[in-house]
Coordinates of C-alpha atoms in Angstrom, one line a residue:
Chain A
M1450 CA 0.0 0.0 0.0
S1451 CA 1.2 3.5 -0.6
V1452 CA 1.7 5.7 2.4
T1453 CA 2.5 9.0 0.7
H1454 CA -0.1 11.7 0.0
Q1455 CA -3.0 10.0 1.6
N1456 CA -5.8 12.1 2.7
P1457 CA -7.2 11.3 6.2
E1458 CA -10.2 9.5 4.8
T1459 CA -8.3 6.8 3.0
R1460 CA -6.0 6.4 6.0
V1461 CA -9.1 5.6 8.2
K1462 CA -10.2 3.2 5.5
E1463 CA -6.8 1.5 5.5
R1464 CA -6.9 1.2 9.3
N1465 CA -10.4 -0.2 9.2
K1466 CA -9.4 -2.7 6.5
S1467 CA -6.5 -3.9 8.6
H1468 CA -8.7 -4.1 11.7
L1469 CA -11.2 -6.2 9.7
R1470 CA -8.4 -8.4 8.5
T1471 CA -7.2 -9.0 12.1
T1472 CA -10.7 -9.8 13.2
L1473 CA -11.3 -12.2 10.4
S1474 CA -7.9 -13.9 10.9
F1475 CA -8.6 -14.3 14.6
W1476 CA -12.0 -16.0 14.0
A1477 CA -10.6 -18.1 11.1
F1478 CA -7.9 -19.5 13.3
M1479 CA -10.2 -20.0 16.3
A1480 CA -13.1 -21.5 14.3
P1481 CA -12.2 -25.2 14.1
A1482 CA -11.3 -25.6 17.8
L1483 CA -14.1 -23.3 18.9
I1484 CA -16.8 -25.1 16.9
G1485 CA -15.6 -28.4 18.0
L1486 CA -15.5 -27.4 21.7
I1487 CA -19.0 -25.9 21.5
L1488 CA -20.3 -29.0 19.7
F1489 CA -18.6 -31.6 21.9
M1490 CA -18.5 -29.8 25.3
G1491 CA -21.1 -27.0 25.2
V1492 CA -23.9 -28.9 23.5
P1493 CA -23.6 -32.1 25.5
I1494 CA -23.6 -30.2 28.8
I1495 CA -26.8 -28.4 28.0
W1496 CA -28.4 -31.4 26.3
G1497 CA -27.3 -33.6 29.2
F1498 CA -28.8 -31.2 31.7
L1499 CA -32.1 -31.1 29.9
L1500 CA -32.1 -34.9 29.5
S1501 CA -31.5 -35.3 33.2
L1502 CA -34.7 -33.4 33.9
S1503 CA -36.7 -35.5 31.4
H1504 CA -38.3 -38.8 31.3
A1505 CA -36.2 -40.1 28.4
Q1506 CA -36.7 -43.8 28.3
N1507 CA -35.7 -45.3 24.9
T1508 CA -35.2 -41.8 23.5
I1509 CA -32.3 -39.4 23.2
H1510 CA -34.6 -36.4 23.1
F1511 CA -35.5 -34.3 26.1
G1512 CA -38.8 -32.6 26.5
H1513 CA -41.0 -34.8 28.7
F1514 CA -39.9 -32.9 31.8
I1515 CA -40.3 -34.5 35.1
G1516 CA -38.3 -32.1 37.3
I1517 CA -35.6 -33.6 39.5
R1518 CA -37.2 -37.0 39.7
N1519 CA -34.3 -38.7 37.9
Y1520 CA -32.0 -37.3 40.6
T1521 CA -34.2 -38.3 43.5
D1522 CA -34.7 -41.7 42.0
L1523 CA -31.0 -42.3 41.7
L1524 CA -30.2 -40.9 45.1
T1525 CA -32.7 -43.4 46.7
D1526 CA -31.5 -46.3 44.5
P1527 CA -29.5 -48.5 46.8
E1528 CA -27.5 -49.8 43.8
F1529 CA -26.4 -46.4 42.8
L1530 CA -25.6 -45.3 46.3
N1531 CA -23.6 -48.5 46.6
S1532 CA -21.7 -47.6 43.5
L1533 CA -20.9 -44.2 45.0
Y1534 CA -19.7 -45.8 48.2
T1535 CA -17.6 -48.3 46.1
I1536 CA -15.8 -45.5 44.2
V1537 CA -15.2 -43.4 47.3
I1538 CA -13.5 -46.4 49.0
F1539 CA -11.6 -47.2 45.8
T1540 CA -10.4 -43.6 45.5
L1541 CA -9.4 -43.4 49.2
F1542 CA -7.1 -46.4 48.6
I1543 CA -5.8 -45.5 45.1
V1544 CA -4.9 -41.9 45.7
P1545 CA -2.6 -42.2 48.7
I1546 CA -1.0 -45.4 47.6
T1547 CA -0.3 -44.0 44.1
F1548 CA 1.0 -40.7 45.6
V1549 CA 3.3 -42.3 48.1
F1550 CA 4.5 -45.0 45.8
S1551 CA 5.3 -42.7 42.9
L1552 CA 7.0 -40.2 45.1
W1553 CA 9.1 -42.9 46.7
L1554 CA 10.0 -44.4 43.3
A1555 CA 11.1 -40.9 42.1
L1556 CA 13.3 -40.4 45.2
M1557 CA 14.9 -43.8 44.8
V1558 CA 15.5 -43.5 41.0
N1559 CA 16.8 -40.0 41.4
K1560 CA 19.5 -41.2 43.8
V1561 CA 20.6 -44.0 41.5
G1562 CA 23.8 -43.3 39.6
R1563 CA 24.4 -46.0 37.0
G1564 CA 21.3 -47.5 35.6
K1565 CA 19.0 -44.6 36.3
A1566 CA 17.7 -44.5 32.7
F1567 CA 17.0 -48.2 32.8
F1568 CA 14.9 -48.0 36.0
R1569 CA 13.1 -44.9 34.8
T1570 CA 12.1 -46.7 31.6
V1571 CA 11.1 -49.9 33.3
F1572 CA 8.8 -48.1 35.8
F1573 CA 7.4 -45.8 33.1
I1574 CA 6.7 -48.3 30.3
P1575 CA 3.5 -49.7 31.8
T1576 CA 2.0 -46.3 30.9
A1577 CA 2.0 -47.5 27.3
V1578 CA -0.4 -50.3 28.1
S1579 CA -4.2 -49.8 27.9
Y1580 CA -6.5 -50.5 30.8
A1581 CA -8.2 -53.1 28.6
A1582 CA -5.0 -55.0 27.9
A1583 CA -3.8 -54.8 31.4
S1584 CA -7.1 -56.0 32.8
L1585 CA -6.9 -58.9 30.4
I1586 CA -3.5 -60.0 31.7
W1587 CA -4.6 -59.4 35.3
R1588 CA -7.8 -61.4 35.0
M1589 CA -6.7 -64.2 32.6
S1590 CA -3.1 -64.8 33.7
L1591 CA -1.7 -62.9 36.7
F1592 CA -4.7 -63.3 39.0
N1593 CA -6.4 -66.1 37.2
G1594 CA -8.4 -68.0 39.8
T1595 CA -7.3 -71.5 38.7
A1596 CA -4.0 -73.3 39.2
F1597 CA -2.5 -71.8 36.1
G1598 CA -2.8 -68.3 37.3
F1599 CA 0.7 -66.9 37.9
V1600 CA 0.1 -65.7 41.5
N1601 CA -1.7 -69.0 42.3
H1602 CA 1.3 -70.8 40.9
L1603 CA 3.6 -68.9 43.2
T1604 CA 1.4 -69.5 46.3
A1605 CA 1.2 -73.2 45.3
L1606 CA 5.0 -73.3 45.9
F1607 CA 4.2 -72.6 49.5
G1608 CA 1.6 -75.3 49.6
M1609 CA -1.4 -73.0 49.3
S1610 CA -4.5 -73.9 47.3
P1611 CA -5.6 -71.7 44.4
I1612 CA -7.4 -68.5 45.4
A1613 CA -10.4 -67.3 43.4
W1614 CA -9.2 -63.7 43.1
I1615 CA -12.2 -62.2 41.5
G1616 CA -14.8 -64.8 42.3
T1617 CA -15.8 -64.2 45.9
A1618 CA -17.2 -61.4 48.0
S1619 CA -15.3 -62.5 51.1
P1620 CA -12.4 -62.3 51.4
P1621 CA -12.6 -59.4 48.9
W1622 CA -9.5 -60.3 47.0
Y1623 CA -10.9 -58.6 43.9
W1624 CA -9.8 -55.3 45.5
L1625 CA -6.2 -56.4 45.4
V1626 CA -6.6 -57.2 41.7
L1627 CA -8.3 -53.8 40.9
V1628 CA -5.9 -51.7 42.9
T1629 CA -2.7 -53.3 41.7
V1630 CA -3.7 -53.0 38.0
R1631 CA -4.3 -49.2 38.3
I1632 CA -1.1 -48.7 40.3
W1633 CA 1.0 -50.6 37.8
L1634 CA -0.5 -48.6 35.0
Q1635 CA -0.2 -45.1 36.4
V1636 CA 2.6 -45.0 39.0
G1637 CA 5.4 -44.6 36.5
F1638 CA 3.6 -41.6 34.9
Y1639 CA 3.5 -39.7 38.2
M1640 CA 7.0 -40.8 39.0
I1641 CA 8.2 -39.0 35.8
I1642 CA 6.4 -35.8 36.9
F1643 CA 8.0 -36.1 40.4
L1644 CA 11.5 -36.7 38.9
A1645 CA 11.2 -33.6 36.7
A1646 CA 10.2 -31.6 39.8
L1647 CA 13.0 -33.0 41.8
Q1648 CA 15.5 -31.9 39.2
E1649 CA 14.3 -28.3 39.5
I1650 CA 15.0 -28.1 43.2
P1651 CA 18.1 -25.8 43.5
H1652 CA 21.1 -27.6 44.8
S1653 CA 22.0 -24.7 47.0
L1654 CA 19.0 -25.6 49.3
Y1655 CA 20.5 -29.0 50.1
E1656 CA 23.9 -27.4 50.7
A1657 CA 22.4 -24.9 53.0
A1658 CA 20.5 -27.6 54.8
A1659 CA 23.7 -29.6 55.3
M1660 CA 25.4 -26.5 56.7
D1661 CA 22.5 -25.9 59.1
G1662 CA 23.2 -29.4 60.3
A1663 CA 20.3 -31.2 58.8
T1664 CA 21.1 -34.8 59.4
G1665 CA 19.7 -37.9 57.9
G1666 CA 17.4 -38.2 54.8
W1667 CA 14.3 -37.6 56.8
Q1668 CA 15.0 -34.0 57.8
V1669 CA 16.1 -33.1 54.3
L1670 CA 13.0 -34.7 52.9
R1671 CA 10.7 -33.1 55.4
Y1672 CA 12.1 -29.5 55.3
I1673 CA 13.5 -29.2 51.8
T1674 CA 12.3 -31.8 49.3
L1675 CA 8.6 -32.1 50.2
P1676 CA 7.9 -28.3 50.5
Q1677 CA 9.6 -27.8 47.2
L1678 CA 7.4 -30.5 45.6
R1679 CA 4.3 -28.9 47.0
A1680 CA 2.8 -27.6 43.7
T1681 CA 3.6 -30.8 41.9
S1682 CA 2.1 -32.9 44.7
V1683 CA -1.1 -30.9 44.6
S1684 CA -1.5 -31.4 40.8
I1685 CA -0.7 -35.1 41.0
L1686 CA -3.2 -35.6 43.8
L1687 CA -5.8 -33.8 41.7
L1688 CA -5.1 -35.7 38.5
C1689 CA -5.1 -39.0 40.4
L1690 CA -8.4 -38.2 42.2
I1691 CA -10.3 -37.2 39.2
A1692 CA -9.1 -40.2 37.2
A1693 CA -10.0 -42.6 40.1
F1694 CA -13.5 -41.3 40.4
Q1695 CA -14.1 -42.0 36.8
A1696 CA -12.7 -45.6 36.9
F1697 CA -14.5 -47.8 34.3
D1698 CA -12.2 -49.8 32.1
E1699 CA -10.7 -52.2 34.7
F1700 CA -13.9 -52.8 36.6
Y1701 CA -15.8 -53.5 33.3
N1702 CA -13.1 -55.8 32.0
I1703 CA -12.0 -57.6 35.1
L1704 CA -15.3 -58.1 36.8
G1705 CA -17.6 -58.0 33.8
G1706 CA -19.4 -61.1 32.5
S1707 CA -18.4 -63.5 29.9
G1708 CA -20.8 -65.5 27.6
A1709 CA -24.1 -65.8 29.2
S1710 CA -23.0 -65.2 32.8
S1711 CA -23.3 -61.7 34.2
G1712 CA -19.9 -61.9 35.8
N1713 CA -18.8 -60.5 39.1
I1714 CA -19.5 -56.8 38.4
G1715 CA -22.0 -57.0 41.3
L1716 CA -19.1 -57.2 43.7
A1717 CA -17.9 -53.7 42.9
R1718 CA -19.8 -51.7 40.4
P1719 CA -18.4 -48.1 40.1
P1720 CA -20.8 -45.3 39.2
L1721 CA -19.6 -45.0 35.6
V1722 CA -20.3 -48.6 34.9
Y1723 CA -23.7 -48.2 36.5
I1724 CA -24.5 -45.1 34.5
Y1725 CA -23.3 -46.9 31.3
S1726 CA -25.7 -49.8 31.9
I1727 CA -28.6 -47.4 32.7
A1728 CA -28.0 -45.4 29.6
L1729 CA -26.8 -47.9 27.1
S1730 CA -28.3 -51.2 28.2
S1731 CA -31.6 -50.0 29.8
Q1732 CA -31.8 -47.1 27.4
D1733 CA -32.8 -44.7 30.1
F1734 CA -30.9 -41.6 28.8
G1735 CA -32.5 -39.2 31.2
M1736 CA -31.4 -41.1 34.3
G1737 CA -28.0 -41.8 32.8
A1738 CA -27.4 -38.1 32.3
A1739 CA -28.5 -37.4 35.8
G1740 CA -26.0 -40.0 37.1
G1741 CA -23.3 -38.1 35.3
F1742 CA -24.1 -34.9 37.0
I1743 CA -24.3 -36.5 40.4
L1744 CA -20.9 -38.2 39.9
T1745 CA -19.5 -34.8 38.8
A1746 CA -20.9 -33.2 41.9
L1747 CA -19.1 -35.8 44.0
I1748 CA -15.8 -35.2 42.2
V1749 CA -16.1 -31.5 42.7
M1750 CA -16.9 -32.0 46.4
F1751 CA -13.8 -34.2 46.9
T1752 CA -11.7 -31.9 44.9
V1753 CA -12.7 -29.0 47.1
V1754 CA -12.1 -31.0 50.3
Q1755 CA -8.7 -32.1 49.0
G1756 CA -7.9 -28.5 48.0
K1757 CA -8.8 -27.3 51.5
L1758 CA -6.5 -29.9 53.0
F1759 CA -3.5 -29.6 50.7
G1760 CA -4.1 -26.2 48.9
F1761 CA -5.0 -25.8 45.3
G1762 CA -1.5 -25.3 44.0
E1763 CA 0.0 -21.9 43.8
S1764 CA -0.4 -20.0 40.6
R1765 CA 2.9 -18.3 41.2
E1766 CA 4.5 -21.5 40.0
G1767 CA 3.4 -20.8 36.5
K1768 CA 6.2 -19.2 34.6
Chain B
M432 CA 37.0 -38.0 46.3
R433 CA 36.5 -39.1 49.9
A434 CA 36.1 -42.8 50.5
R435 CA 32.6 -43.9 51.1
S436 CA 31.7 -45.2 54.5
T437 CA 30.4 -48.7 54.8
Q438 CA 27.0 -47.4 55.7
E439 CA 26.7 -45.5 52.4
K440 CA 27.8 -48.6 50.5
I441 CA 25.1 -50.7 52.1
A442 CA 22.6 -48.0 51.3
V443 CA 23.6 -48.0 47.6
V444 CA 23.6 -51.7 47.3
S445 CA 20.3 -52.2 49.0
R446 CA 18.8 -49.5 46.8
Y447 CA 19.9 -51.4 43.8
I448 CA 18.4 -54.6 45.2
V449 CA 15.1 -53.1 46.0
L450 CA 14.8 -51.3 42.6
S451 CA 15.8 -54.5 40.7
L452 CA 13.2 -56.5 42.5
L453 CA 10.6 -53.9 41.7
A454 CA 11.8 -53.8 38.1
V455 CA 11.2 -57.6 37.8
I456 CA 7.7 -57.1 39.2
F457 CA 6.9 -54.3 36.8
L458 CA 8.1 -56.3 33.8
L459 CA 6.3 -59.4 34.9
P460 CA 3.0 -58.6 33.0
F461 CA 5.0 -58.1 29.8
Y462 CA 6.6 -61.5 30.3
L463 CA 3.2 -63.1 30.8
I464 CA 1.9 -61.6 27.6
V465 CA 4.8 -62.9 25.5
R466 CA 4.9 -66.3 27.3
N467 CA 1.1 -66.9 26.9
A468 CA 1.0 -65.5 23.4
L469 CA 3.5 -68.2 22.2
M470 CA 1.7 -71.1 23.9
S471 CA -1.1 -73.4 22.9
D472 CA -4.3 -73.4 25.1
S473 CA -3.4 -76.7 26.8
Q474 CA 0.1 -75.4 27.6
I475 CA -1.3 -72.2 29.1
T476 CA -3.8 -74.1 31.2
S477 CA -1.4 -76.7 32.3
S478 CA -1.0 -76.9 36.1
H479 CA 2.7 -77.5 35.5
W480 CA 4.2 -74.1 35.1
V481 CA 6.6 -73.8 32.1
W482 CA 8.6 -70.6 32.1
F483 CA 8.9 -70.4 28.4
P484 CA 7.7 -72.6 25.6
V485 CA 10.4 -74.7 24.0
H486 CA 8.7 -74.5 20.7
P487 CA 7.0 -71.1 20.4
H488 CA 3.6 -71.2 18.8
W489 CA 4.1 -68.4 16.3
H490 CA 1.0 -69.8 14.6
N491 CA -1.2 -68.1 17.2
F492 CA -0.7 -64.8 15.4
V493 CA -1.8 -66.3 12.1
S494 CA -4.9 -67.9 13.6
L495 CA -5.7 -64.6 15.4
F496 CA -5.8 -62.7 12.1
H497 CA -7.7 -65.5 10.4
D498 CA -10.4 -65.8 13.1
P499 CA -13.5 -64.3 11.6
D500 CA -15.0 -63.7 15.1
A501 CA -11.9 -61.8 16.4
F502 CA -12.1 -58.7 14.1
M503 CA -8.4 -58.1 14.8
Y504 CA -7.6 -56.7 11.4
E505 CA -10.5 -54.3 11.5
G506 CA -9.7 -53.3 15.1
L507 CA -6.1 -52.4 14.3
K508 CA -7.2 -50.5 11.2
N509 CA -9.8 -48.5 13.1
S510 CA -7.5 -47.8 16.0
A511 CA -4.7 -46.6 13.6
L512 CA -7.1 -44.4 11.7
I513 CA -8.5 -42.9 14.9
A514 CA -5.1 -42.4 16.6
F515 CA -3.5 -40.8 13.6
G516 CA -6.5 -38.7 12.9
T517 CA -6.7 -37.4 16.4
L518 CA -3.0 -36.7 16.4
I519 CA -3.0 -34.7 13.2
L520 CA -6.3 -32.8 13.7
Q521 CA -5.7 -32.1 17.4
M522 CA -2.3 -30.6 16.7
L523 CA -3.5 -28.6 13.8
F524 CA -6.6 -27.1 15.4
S525 CA -5.0 -26.6 18.8
S526 CA -2.0 -24.8 17.4
M527 CA -4.2 -22.6 15.3
A528 CA -6.3 -21.6 18.3
G529 CA -3.3 -21.3 20.5
Y530 CA -1.7 -18.9 17.9
A531 CA -4.8 -16.8 17.6
L532 CA -5.1 -16.5 21.4
A533 CA -1.5 -15.7 21.9
R534 CA -0.6 -13.6 18.9
I535 CA -3.7 -12.0 17.3
P536 CA -4.8 -8.9 19.2
M537 CA -8.6 -9.2 19.6
R538 CA -10.9 -7.7 22.1
G539 CA -12.6 -10.4 24.2
S540 CA -10.0 -13.0 23.4
N541 CA -9.3 -13.4 27.1
I542 CA -13.0 -14.3 27.7
I543 CA -12.8 -17.0 25.1
F544 CA -9.6 -18.2 26.6
F545 CA -11.1 -18.6 30.0
L546 CA -14.2 -20.3 28.6
I547 CA -12.0 -22.8 26.9
L548 CA -10.1 -23.3 30.2
G549 CA -13.4 -23.9 31.9
T550 CA -14.1 -26.9 29.8
L551 CA -11.0 -28.6 31.3
M552 CA -13.0 -29.1 34.5
I553 CA -15.8 -31.0 32.8
P554 CA -15.3 -34.7 33.3
S555 CA -16.2 -37.2 30.6
A556 CA -18.6 -38.8 33.1
V557 CA -21.0 -35.9 32.5
T558 CA -20.6 -35.7 28.7
F559 CA -20.6 -39.3 27.5
V560 CA -24.3 -39.9 27.6
P561 CA -25.4 -36.6 25.9
T562 CA -22.5 -36.9 23.4
F563 CA -23.9 -40.3 22.5
A564 CA -27.3 -38.7 22.0
L565 CA -25.7 -36.0 19.8
M566 CA -23.9 -38.6 17.7
A567 CA -27.0 -40.6 17.3
T568 CA -28.7 -37.5 15.9
I569 CA -25.9 -36.7 13.4
G570 CA -25.3 -40.3 12.4
G571 CA -22.0 -40.9 14.1
V572 CA -22.9 -44.1 15.9
N573 CA -20.9 -47.1 14.6
T574 CA -18.6 -44.9 12.5
V575 CA -14.9 -44.3 12.8
W576 CA -15.4 -40.5 12.6
G577 CA -17.9 -40.7 15.4
I578 CA -15.3 -42.3 17.7
L579 CA -12.6 -39.9 16.5
T580 CA -14.1 -36.4 16.5
P581 CA -14.8 -35.7 20.2
G582 CA -11.2 -36.5 21.0
V583 CA -9.9 -34.0 18.6
F584 CA -10.9 -30.9 20.6
S585 CA -8.7 -30.5 23.6
A586 CA -8.8 -27.4 25.8
F587 CA -5.6 -28.8 27.4
S588 CA -3.7 -28.7 24.1
I589 CA -5.0 -25.3 23.2
F590 CA -3.9 -24.0 26.5
L591 CA -0.4 -25.3 26.1
F592 CA 0.0 -24.1 22.6
R593 CA -1.1 -20.6 23.7
Q594 CA 1.5 -20.6 26.5
F595 CA 4.1 -21.8 24.1
Y596 CA 3.4 -19.1 21.5
L597 CA 3.3 -16.4 24.1
R598 CA 7.0 -17.0 24.6
F599 CA 7.8 -16.9 20.9
P600 CA 10.2 -14.0 20.3
D601 CA 8.5 -10.8 19.0
E602 CA 11.5 -10.0 16.8
I603 CA 11.0 -13.0 14.6
E604 CA 7.4 -12.1 14.1
E605 CA 8.3 -8.4 13.3
A606 CA 10.8 -9.6 10.8
G607 CA 8.1 -11.7 9.2
K608 CA 5.8 -8.8 9.0
L609 CA 8.4 -6.7 7.3
D610 CA 8.8 -9.5 4.8
G611 CA 5.1 -9.0 4.0
L612 CA 3.8 -12.1 5.9
G613 CA 0.2 -11.9 7.1
Y614 CA -1.2 -13.7 10.1
F615 CA -1.5 -16.9 8.1
G616 CA 2.1 -16.6 6.8
I617 CA 3.5 -16.0 10.2
Y618 CA 1.7 -19.1 11.6
W619 CA 2.5 -21.3 8.7
R620 CA 6.1 -20.2 7.9
L621 CA 7.4 -19.1 11.3
L622 CA 5.5 -20.6 14.2
L623 CA 4.7 -24.1 12.9
P624 CA 8.3 -25.0 11.9
N625 CA 9.3 -23.9 15.4
S626 CA 6.6 -26.0 17.1
V627 CA 8.1 -29.5 16.4
S628 CA 9.1 -30.3 20.0
I629 CA 5.8 -29.3 21.6
M630 CA 3.9 -31.1 18.8
M631 CA 5.9 -34.2 19.4
A632 CA 5.2 -34.1 23.1
L633 CA 1.5 -33.3 22.9
G634 CA 1.0 -35.3 19.7
I635 CA 2.3 -38.6 21.2
L636 CA 0.2 -38.0 24.3
A637 CA -2.9 -37.6 22.1
F638 CA -2.0 -40.7 20.0
V639 CA -1.5 -42.9 23.1
G640 CA -4.6 -41.6 24.8
S641 CA -6.6 -42.2 21.6
W642 CA -5.2 -45.7 21.0
N643 CA -5.9 -46.8 24.6
N644 CA -9.3 -45.1 25.0
F645 CA -12.0 -47.5 26.0
L646 CA -15.3 -46.0 27.3
W647 CA -16.1 -43.8 24.3
P648 CA -15.4 -46.4 21.6
L649 CA -17.4 -48.9 23.7
V650 CA -20.3 -46.6 23.8
I651 CA -20.3 -45.5 20.2
G652 CA -18.9 -48.4 18.3
Q653 CA -21.4 -51.3 18.9
D654 CA -21.0 -52.9 15.5
P655 CA -17.8 -54.9 14.9
S656 CA -17.0 -52.8 11.9
A657 CA -16.4 -49.9 14.2
W658 CA -14.5 -51.7 17.0
T659 CA -11.2 -50.4 18.0
V660 CA -8.4 -52.8 19.1
Q661 CA -9.3 -52.2 22.8
I662 CA -12.9 -53.3 22.2
V663 CA -11.6 -56.3 20.3
L664 CA -9.6 -57.3 23.4
S665 CA -12.5 -56.8 25.6
T666 CA -14.8 -59.0 23.5
F667 CA -12.4 -61.8 24.0
L668 CA -13.5 -61.8 27.6
T669 CA -17.2 -61.6 26.9
A670 CA -17.1 -64.3 24.1
Q671 CA -19.0 -67.5 24.6
T672 CA -15.8 -69.6 24.3
V673 CA -12.5 -68.0 25.3
H674 CA -9.6 -68.8 23.0
L675 CA -6.8 -68.2 25.4
H676 CA -3.9 -68.4 22.9
E677 CA -5.6 -65.8 20.6
L678 CA -6.5 -63.6 23.5
F679 CA -2.9 -63.3 24.6
A680 CA -1.6 -62.9 21.0
A681 CA -4.2 -60.2 20.5
T682 CA -2.9 -58.4 23.7
A683 CA 0.6 -58.6 22.4
V684 CA -0.4 -57.1 19.0
A685 CA -2.4 -54.3 20.7
V686 CA 0.3 -53.4 23.1
A687 CA 3.4 -53.7 20.8
P688 CA 3.0 -50.5 18.7
L689 CA 2.9 -48.4 21.8
I690 CA 5.8 -50.1 23.5
V691 CA 7.8 -49.3 20.3
I692 CA 6.7 -45.7 20.4
F693 CA 7.5 -45.4 24.1
L694 CA 11.0 -46.8 23.7
F695 CA 11.9 -44.7 20.7
M696 CA 10.2 -41.5 21.7
Q697 CA 10.7 -41.6 25.4
R698 CA 12.1 -38.1 25.6
Y699 CA 9.0 -36.5 24.1
I700 CA 6.6 -38.6 26.1
M701 CA 8.3 -37.6 29.3
E702 CA 8.1 -34.0 28.2
G703 CA 4.4 -34.5 27.6
A704 CA 3.9 -36.1 31.0
K705 CA 5.4 -33.0 32.6
F706 CA 3.1 -30.8 30.6
S707 CA 0.1 -32.6 31.9
S708 CA 0.9 -31.7 35.5
G709 CA 0.7 -28.1 34.5
K710 CA 4.5 -27.7 34.3
E711 CA 6.0 -26.1 31.3

């Protein structure tokens, strides 16, 4: 464009043109992501909320409004309450175990000299495996209830008879199966995050601690390492908690039925499995949607409680 | 260097022992996959434990792909399509949006940014039922694109691309403008070529998440033609008769590609893992 000898009018036009170009560019670049998020986040939230207030049996359309009856029905449904109870217990086990174990692994691996990369890879590699695949191995081989299950083979060496790991309500061995598979799958992932955070702790802090006479690993851990890992710890606890509350894959695949049998899912049916069966098997989409909102409310509640206990993570950490 | 005390030596050695034992336990499931995948049914169910088959049954893999009820080939094809599609589209759309939010001055762009961030807090528990309803309406049930599309749009990726482009040096952008580049030219010629590392980290994360995803493909892909490899694995458990050798061979096939990716691209994946805790 020529800049010489413009009268004010054309200059205003030029500026408007460039302003228009900026606006158009902005929306053109935003459009695919924005349309997608509106379509697959915004629309489902609203649709789901309206569905949850509707009697929507065998239909995906809302409109036959029944107020909050889906919610009250679910909250008085012993099976659903039982599923909420199940997932709370599961989460209360999974979160602390995963947290402590992954932190401990990170501290150990961090101290290793030779072979550090090897150990890091070995503990991290289960992250590559899907819940479906791991559930299959846990159910059909590792914790197979017959004599050819691997753990039963090991216990047989001590003269014990095979244990039906996922077959009985008491003793509830299936919890061991469900907890170990999730820990194996996710502990390495959190270990990597801790390892990265450990490397960012300034070395001078440890030197200062040594000069101040901090003796033994415990004091250093308590007064230097853990406080420095605070923000990382909070986000790991949060990720772990939200994921645990939405557990589905391992319950469905380890306890689910085969052939004509309904399986052992009755032993421990988490909310998401229950919601899935309400919506997709019983085709009650209204109640299924309501279940999703109740579960989300529970997640928010626990997140807030956890945040009150451990803090929400400081924003100052963001660079 | 000062000599190490006996106590320190013991600590080092015991650390190696503990970690090695744990390493064996962590690798055990992989061993079981390989062992069982190379055995016949009767060998797997034998009460006499054999650590490794003398004559590996490589034929298990042949029979797996020839079993008309297993849908292994379709599963792999669908999973590959979905994972690569998610990877490419998510990186493209997220980087575009991240660029617009970080580099194109626009009134109200902060509001849009915070709305996008808000969607991070919506768990899939609340969206999967109505998203199924949506898909049923627009004909996405039992299709590959129906499984693929919801996973393409990630507020998390958009957020990280925005943060990444905010730190992009102004001088380079100014130089581009002087060379006559518009917004599109700056994005395409300057920013994208400099986004390889973040795209590798986030892209692999998207690929892995997509390949291993279970609940959504289960909900939306009820017909075998739309099964992903994870659903194929799951149906081995729900089948009338369980073919153990095929089941473990299928597990090996489903897991192998990701193991390869993890081993060769470990650096990027660890980078991505750090991203997901909110670290940059």
